[in-house]
C-alpha cells in the first residue's frame, strides 16, 4: 500500500472536496421527474467548472461522470433518461481527478417520501460507515473495519455485499488495500500513518447476493430488494481517522442537522 505525505493528503482532500460539493449540488436536484442523465450532465459541468476532471468518465471504459443506482441497484448504474419517481432511492457515486489525485465518494438519496423500512436501511448503512471509519487508525487492521460494518448491519437483518469492496485512494482510483465491508477483528493488512482509503458499505435490505445486468456494469440485488451505498474518503493523520470528504453540502441543501462527522474532522486547534 502507498502511504501519502501530508502534501499528497491535501491534494486528495482538494479533489474530495469537489466531489462533496458536487453531491451537495445534486441534493437539490434529485426529485421526482428528474432523469439520471440530466444529473450526470449537471455533475460533469460542475466538476469541470471547479477545475476538476470527472474521475469515472472513461475509467475502465465507464461511459459517464456519475454512477447512479436506483432502488435495487447496488452500484455502477449507468445514467439514463428514465425519470425518478416519488419513493425511489438513488445511490450517487462520484469521482474527481485534480492535480494528479482522486476523490471518490457516494451518498444514497431519498427521492421525495420513502418507505420507513427503506429509510431505516439508509440510516443503518450510513451509521455503519462511521463505525467502520472509527476503526481506521494506525495499528488496526483491514478486518477491524470490515468487522464493525458487518456486525452492525447484519444485526439489523441486512445483507453485506461481498463482491465489491472499498479501496486505497491516491494517484490511482483503486489502490491497495482492498477494504471489504465484512471481516474478522485483528485480521488483514495493518494500517499506517498516511494511508488514505475509501470506506464504502454496500448494504442490501434482503439477501447479500447480487447479479449484474447485461450492460456489463449495473450491479443489483438478487432478490430485487433495495440497496444502499455510503462512501467517505479517510486518511490516517496523527494515528487517527481524518475525513477528507464531507456530507455537509448535502445536509445544507436538504436542511439536515448532523454532528456525525465531528469526531473525524481535521484538528484545527493546533
Ligand atoms: Mg465511489
Ligand atoms: Mg470507491
GROMACS .gro file of C-alpha atoms and ligand atoms in nm:
model
  272
    1UNK     CA    1   0.000   0.000   0.000
    2UNK     CA    2   0.113   0.353  -0.082
    3UNK     CA    3   0.143   0.590   0.214
    4UNK     CA    4   0.086   0.958   0.140
    5UNK     CA    5   0.277   1.264   0.253
    6UNK     CA    6   0.083   1.546   0.419
    7UNK     CA    7   0.107   1.739   0.089
    8UNK     CA    8  -0.041   1.447  -0.105
    9UNK     CA    9  -0.321   1.414   0.151
   10UNK     CA   10  -0.406   1.782   0.095
   11UNK     CA   11  -0.433   1.718  -0.279
   12UNK     CA   12  -0.668   1.425  -0.223
   13UNK     CA   13  -0.868   1.648   0.012
   14UNK     CA   14  -0.899   1.907  -0.264
   15UNK     CA   15  -1.035   1.652  -0.511
   16UNK     CA   16  -1.261   1.501  -0.245
   17UNK     CA   17  -1.399   1.847  -0.169
   18UNK     CA   18  -1.512   1.888  -0.529
   19UNK     CA   19  -1.691   1.553  -0.505
   20UNK     CA   20  -1.855   1.665  -0.179
   21UNK     CA   21  -1.969   1.989  -0.341
   22UNK     CA   22  -2.096   1.804  -0.648
   23UNK     CA   23  -2.308   1.574  -0.431
   24UNK     CA   24  -2.435   1.881  -0.244
   25UNK     CA   25  -2.533   2.046  -0.571
   26UNK     CA   26  -2.713   1.728  -0.681
   27UNK     CA   27  -2.900   1.701  -0.350
   28UNK     CA   28  -3.123   1.993  -0.452
   29UNK     CA   29  -3.186   1.844  -0.797
   30UNK     CA   30  -3.278   1.488  -0.700
   31UNK     CA   31  -3.659   1.481  -0.702
   32UNK     CA   32  -3.945   1.308  -0.882
   33UNK     CA   33  -3.935   1.367  -1.258
   34UNK     CA   34  -3.563   1.433  -1.298
   35UNK     CA   35  -3.360   1.190  -1.509
   36UNK     CA   36  -3.026   1.050  -1.408
   37UNK     CA   37  -2.868   1.157  -1.738
   38UNK     CA   38  -2.967   1.515  -1.654
   39UNK     CA   39  -2.799   1.477  -1.313
   40UNK     CA   40  -2.492   1.337  -1.488
   41UNK     CA   41  -2.463   1.638  -1.717
   42UNK     CA   42  -2.502   1.880  -1.425
   43UNK     CA   43  -2.228   1.695  -1.237
   44UNK     CA   44  -1.986   1.695  -1.528
   45UNK     CA   45  -2.034   2.070  -1.584
   46UNK     CA   46  -1.997   2.142  -1.211
   47UNK     CA   47  -1.675   1.939  -1.182
   48UNK     CA   48  -1.515   2.099  -1.488
   49UNK     CA   49  -1.619   2.446  -1.364
   50UNK     CA   50  -1.423   2.364  -1.046
   51UNK     CA   51  -1.109   2.274  -1.245
   52UNK     CA   52  -1.157   1.902  -1.191
   53UNK     CA   53  -1.189   1.613  -1.431
   54UNK     CA   54  -1.467   1.355  -1.388
   55UNK     CA   55  -1.285   1.059  -1.233
   56UNK     CA   56  -1.516   0.782  -1.353
   57UNK     CA   57  -1.563   0.900  -1.713
   58UNK     CA   58  -1.359   0.658  -1.923
   59UNK     CA   59  -1.222   0.473  -1.618
   60UNK     CA   60  -1.234   0.104  -1.719
   61UNK     CA   61  -1.438   0.250  -2.012
   62UNK     CA   62  -1.727   0.363  -1.787
   63UNK     CA   63  -1.937   0.597  -2.009
   64UNK     CA   64  -2.040   0.874  -1.764
   65UNK     CA   65  -1.944   1.108  -1.481
   66UNK     CA   66  -2.175   0.954  -1.219
   67UNK     CA   67  -2.265   0.604  -1.118
   68UNK     CA   68  -2.638   0.630  -1.042
   69UNK     CA   69  -2.802   0.326  -0.887
   70UNK     CA   70  -3.173   0.344  -0.800
   71UNK     CA   71  -3.361   0.112  -0.564
   72UNK     CA   72  -3.242  -0.249  -0.613
   73UNK     CA   73  -2.929  -0.137  -0.796
   74UNK     CA   74  -2.627  -0.163  -0.569
   75UNK     CA   75  -2.358   0.030  -0.760
   76UNK     CA   76  -2.225   0.110  -1.109
   77UNK     CA   77  -2.564   0.204  -1.259
   78UNK     CA   78  -2.540   0.398  -1.586
   79UNK     CA   79  -2.729   0.730  -1.619
   80UNK     CA   80  -3.036   0.713  -1.844
   81UNK     CA   81  -3.349   0.908  -1.941
   82UNK     CA   82  -3.593   0.733  -1.705
   83UNK     CA   83  -3.745   0.990  -1.465
   84UNK     CA   84  -3.704   0.929  -1.093
   85UNK     CA   85  -4.027   0.863  -0.904
   86UNK     CA   86  -4.154   0.957  -0.560
   87UNK     CA   87  -4.045   0.684  -0.318
   88UNK     CA   88  -3.730   0.583  -0.509
   89UNK     CA   89  -3.389   0.590  -0.355
   90UNK     CA   90  -3.085   0.683  -0.565
   91UNK     CA   91  -2.725   0.596  -0.484
   92UNK     CA   92  -2.492   0.850  -0.646
   93UNK     CA   93  -2.121   0.773  -0.664
   94UNK     CA   94  -1.886   1.041  -0.797
   95UNK     CA   95  -1.513   1.065  -0.862
   96UNK     CA   96  -1.293   1.366  -0.937
   97UNK     CA   97  -0.933   1.387  -1.054
   98UNK     CA   98  -0.744   1.710  -0.985
   99UNK     CA   99  -0.370   1.779  -0.952
  100UNK     CA  100  -0.300   1.412  -1.008
  101UNK     CA  101  -0.510   1.275  -0.721
  102UNK     CA  102  -0.859   1.129  -0.692
  103UNK     CA  103  -1.155   1.187  -0.465
  104UNK     CA  104  -1.434   0.925  -0.469
  105UNK     CA  105  -1.744   0.914  -0.254
  106UNK     CA  106  -2.111   0.830  -0.255
  107UNK     CA  107  -2.445   0.900  -0.090
  108UNK     CA  108  -2.785   0.736  -0.118
  109UNK     CA  109  -3.062   0.995  -0.155
  110UNK     CA  110  -3.433   0.951  -0.090
  111UNK     CA  111  -3.649   1.077  -0.378
  112UNK     CA  112  -3.941   1.250  -0.208
  113UNK     CA  113  -4.104   1.047   0.069
  114UNK     CA  114  -3.978   0.688   0.102
  115UNK     CA  115  -4.099   0.379   0.291
  116UNK     CA  116  -3.998   0.369   0.657
  117UNK     CA  117  -3.822   0.035   0.608
  118UNK     CA  118  -3.608   0.177   0.329
  119UNK     CA  119  -3.531   0.489   0.532
  120UNK     CA  120  -3.409   0.256   0.807
  121UNK     CA  121  -3.178   0.080   0.557
  122UNK     CA  122  -3.026   0.415   0.463
  123UNK     CA  123  -2.981   0.518   0.827
  124UNK     CA  124  -2.820   0.191   0.934
  125UNK     CA  125  -2.589   0.181   0.632
  126UNK     CA  126  -2.466   0.535   0.698
  127UNK     CA  127  -2.420   0.460   1.070
  128UNK     CA  128  -2.214   0.155   0.977
  129UNK     CA  129  -1.988   0.375   0.764
  130UNK     CA  130  -1.890   0.580   1.071
  131UNK     CA  131  -1.842   0.267   1.282
  132UNK     CA  132  -1.602   0.145   1.013
  133UNK     CA  133  -1.422   0.480   0.996
  134UNK     CA  134  -1.369   0.475   1.375
  135UNK     CA  135  -1.168   0.153   1.331
  136UNK     CA  136  -0.947   0.303   1.058
  137UNK     CA  137  -0.649   0.405   1.271
  138UNK     CA  138  -0.280   0.326   1.298
  139UNK     CA  139  -0.204  -0.034   1.403
  140UNK     CA  140  -0.561  -0.154   1.345
  141UNK     CA  141  -0.621  -0.390   1.052
  142UNK     CA  142  -0.843  -0.420   0.747
  143UNK     CA  143  -1.057  -0.679   0.925
  144UNK     CA  144  -1.135  -0.439   1.210
  145UNK     CA  145  -1.314  -0.200   0.973
  146UNK     CA  146  -1.500  -0.476   0.791
  147UNK     CA  147  -1.599  -0.644   1.115
  148UNK     CA  148  -1.752  -0.324   1.256
  149UNK     CA  149  -1.961  -0.267   0.943
  150UNK     CA  150  -2.067  -0.629   0.909
  151UNK     CA  151  -2.162  -0.679   1.272
  152UNK     CA  152  -2.380  -0.366   1.283
  153UNK     CA  153  -2.561  -0.418   0.953
  154UNK     CA  154  -2.615  -0.792   0.989
  155UNK     CA  155  -2.758  -0.736   1.338
  156UNK     CA  156  -3.023  -0.522   1.165
  157UNK     CA  157  -3.103  -0.816   0.936
  158UNK     CA  158  -2.933  -0.680   0.624
  159UNK     CA  159  -2.705  -0.843   0.367
  160UNK     CA  160  -2.345  -0.726   0.323
  161UNK     CA  161  -2.233  -0.735  -0.039
  162UNK     CA  162  -1.916  -0.944  -0.065
  163UNK     CA  163  -1.804  -0.899  -0.426
  164UNK     CA  164  -1.749  -0.522  -0.410
  165UNK     CA  165  -1.522  -0.351  -0.159
  166UNK     CA  166  -1.364  -0.021  -0.057
  167UNK     CA  167  -1.007   0.059  -0.153
  168UNK     CA  168  -0.694   0.267  -0.113
  169UNK     CA  169  -0.714   0.605  -0.286
  170UNK     CA  170  -0.450   0.830  -0.437
  171UNK     CA  171  -0.296   0.891  -0.778
  172UNK     CA  172  -0.490   0.581  -0.882
  173UNK     CA  173  -0.863   0.547  -0.810
  174UNK     CA  174  -0.839   0.192  -0.678
  175UNK     CA  175  -0.522   0.123  -0.482
  176UNK     CA  176  -0.432  -0.140  -0.224
  177UNK     CA  177  -0.555  -0.232   0.025
  178UNK     CA  178  -0.897  -0.372  -0.057
  179UNK     CA  179  -1.140  -0.270   0.218
  180UNK     CA  180  -1.417  -0.530   0.248
  181UNK     CA  181  -1.733  -0.447   0.443
  182UNK     CA  182  -1.705  -0.776   0.629
  183UNK     CA  183  -1.421  -0.942   0.813
  184UNK     CA  184  -1.264  -1.060   1.134
  185UNK     CA  185  -1.119  -0.846   1.405
  186UNK     CA  186  -0.738  -0.836   1.401
  187UNK     CA  187  -0.704  -0.988   1.054
  188UNK     CA  188  -0.566  -0.847   0.732
  189UNK     CA  189  -0.321  -0.573   0.644
  190UNK     CA  190  -0.218  -0.329   0.917
  191UNK     CA  191  -0.295   0.043   0.883
  192UNK     CA  192  -0.017   0.301   0.898
  193UNK     CA  193   0.018   0.679   0.915
  194UNK     CA  194  -0.052   0.839   0.577
  195UNK     CA  195  -0.277   0.567   0.440
  196UNK     CA  196  -0.582   0.704   0.252
  197UNK     CA  197  -0.883   0.485   0.176
  198UNK     CA  198  -1.239   0.493   0.054
  199UNK     CA  199  -1.466   0.314   0.302
  200UNK     CA  200  -1.795   0.230   0.134
  201UNK     CA  201  -2.051  -0.010   0.280
  202UNK     CA  202  -2.288  -0.153   0.018
  203UNK     CA  203  -2.575  -0.296   0.221
  204UNK     CA  204  -2.881  -0.483   0.097
  205UNK     CA  205  -3.223  -0.483   0.259
  206UNK     CA  206  -3.251  -0.857   0.188
  207UNK     CA  207  -3.004  -1.110   0.055
  208UNK     CA  208  -2.635  -1.024   0.022
  209UNK     CA  209  -2.636  -1.192  -0.319
  210UNK     CA  210  -2.607  -0.976  -0.629
  211UNK     CA  211  -2.637  -1.007  -1.006
  212UNK     CA  212  -2.518  -0.797  -1.298
  213UNK     CA  213  -2.714  -0.654  -1.590
  214UNK     CA  214  -2.615  -0.736  -1.946
  215UNK     CA  215  -2.482  -0.379  -1.983
  216UNK     CA  216  -2.169  -0.516  -1.814
  217UNK     CA  217  -2.186  -0.255  -1.537
  218UNK     CA  218  -2.503  -0.239  -1.331
  219UNK     CA  219  -2.494  -0.446  -1.011
  220UNK     CA  220  -2.830  -0.520  -0.848
  221UNK     CA  221  -2.963  -0.726  -0.562
  222UNK     CA  222  -3.052  -1.086  -0.649
  223UNK     CA  223  -3.390  -1.057  -0.472
  224UNK     CA  224  -3.492  -0.715  -0.606
  225UNK     CA  225  -3.495  -0.552  -0.263
  226UNK     CA  226  -3.335  -0.214  -0.201
  227UNK     CA  227  -2.964  -0.149  -0.157
  228UNK     CA  228  -2.779   0.147   0.000
  229UNK     CA  229  -2.428   0.283  -0.052
  230UNK     CA  230  -2.245   0.548   0.152
  231UNK     CA  231  -1.878   0.627   0.097
  232UNK     CA  232  -1.623   0.859   0.261
  233UNK     CA  233  -1.256   0.926   0.193
  234UNK     CA  234  -1.041   0.898   0.505
  235UNK     CA  235  -0.671   0.949   0.588
  236UNK     CA  236  -0.475   0.838   0.892
  237UNK     CA  237  -0.329   1.156   1.043
  238UNK     CA  238  -0.156   1.151   1.384
  239UNK     CA  239  -0.265   0.788   1.404
  240UNK     CA  240  -0.636   0.872   1.384
  241UNK     CA  241  -0.901   0.870   1.109
  242UNK     CA  242  -0.946   1.211   0.943
  243UNK     CA  243  -1.224   1.271   0.690
  244UNK     CA  244  -1.120   1.420   0.356
  245UNK     CA  245  -1.482   1.419   0.233
  246UNK     CA  246  -1.796   1.566   0.384
  247UNK     CA  247  -2.171   1.524   0.351
  248UNK     CA  248  -2.221   1.877   0.488
  249UNK     CA  249  -2.302   2.023   0.144
  250UNK     CA  250  -2.577   1.762   0.111
  251UNK     CA  251  -2.709   1.841   0.459
  252UNK     CA  252  -2.701   2.215   0.391
  253UNK     CA  253  -2.903   2.161   0.072
  254UNK     CA  254  -3.156   1.936   0.247
  255UNK     CA  255  -3.178   2.129   0.575
  256UNK     CA  256  -3.047   1.837   0.782
  257UNK     CA  257  -2.865   1.893   1.114
  258UNK     CA  258  -2.587   1.643   1.181
  259UNK     CA  259  -2.278   1.609   1.401
  260UNK     CA  260  -2.188   1.267   1.264
  261UNK     CA  261  -1.858   1.385   1.111
  262UNK     CA  262  -1.737   1.581   1.415
  263UNK     CA  263  -1.518   1.303   1.566
  264UNK     CA  264  -1.331   1.266   1.238
  265UNK     CA  265  -1.280   1.626   1.136
  266UNK     CA  266  -0.935   1.776   1.081
  267UNK     CA  267  -0.799   1.905   1.410
  268UNK     CA  268  -0.766   2.279   1.356
  269UNK     CA  269  -0.694   2.368   1.721
  270UNK     CA  270  -0.318   2.311   1.688
  271LIG    MG1  271  -1.720   0.556  -0.515
  272LIG    MG1  272  -1.483   0.391  -0.406
   0.00000   0.00000   0.00000
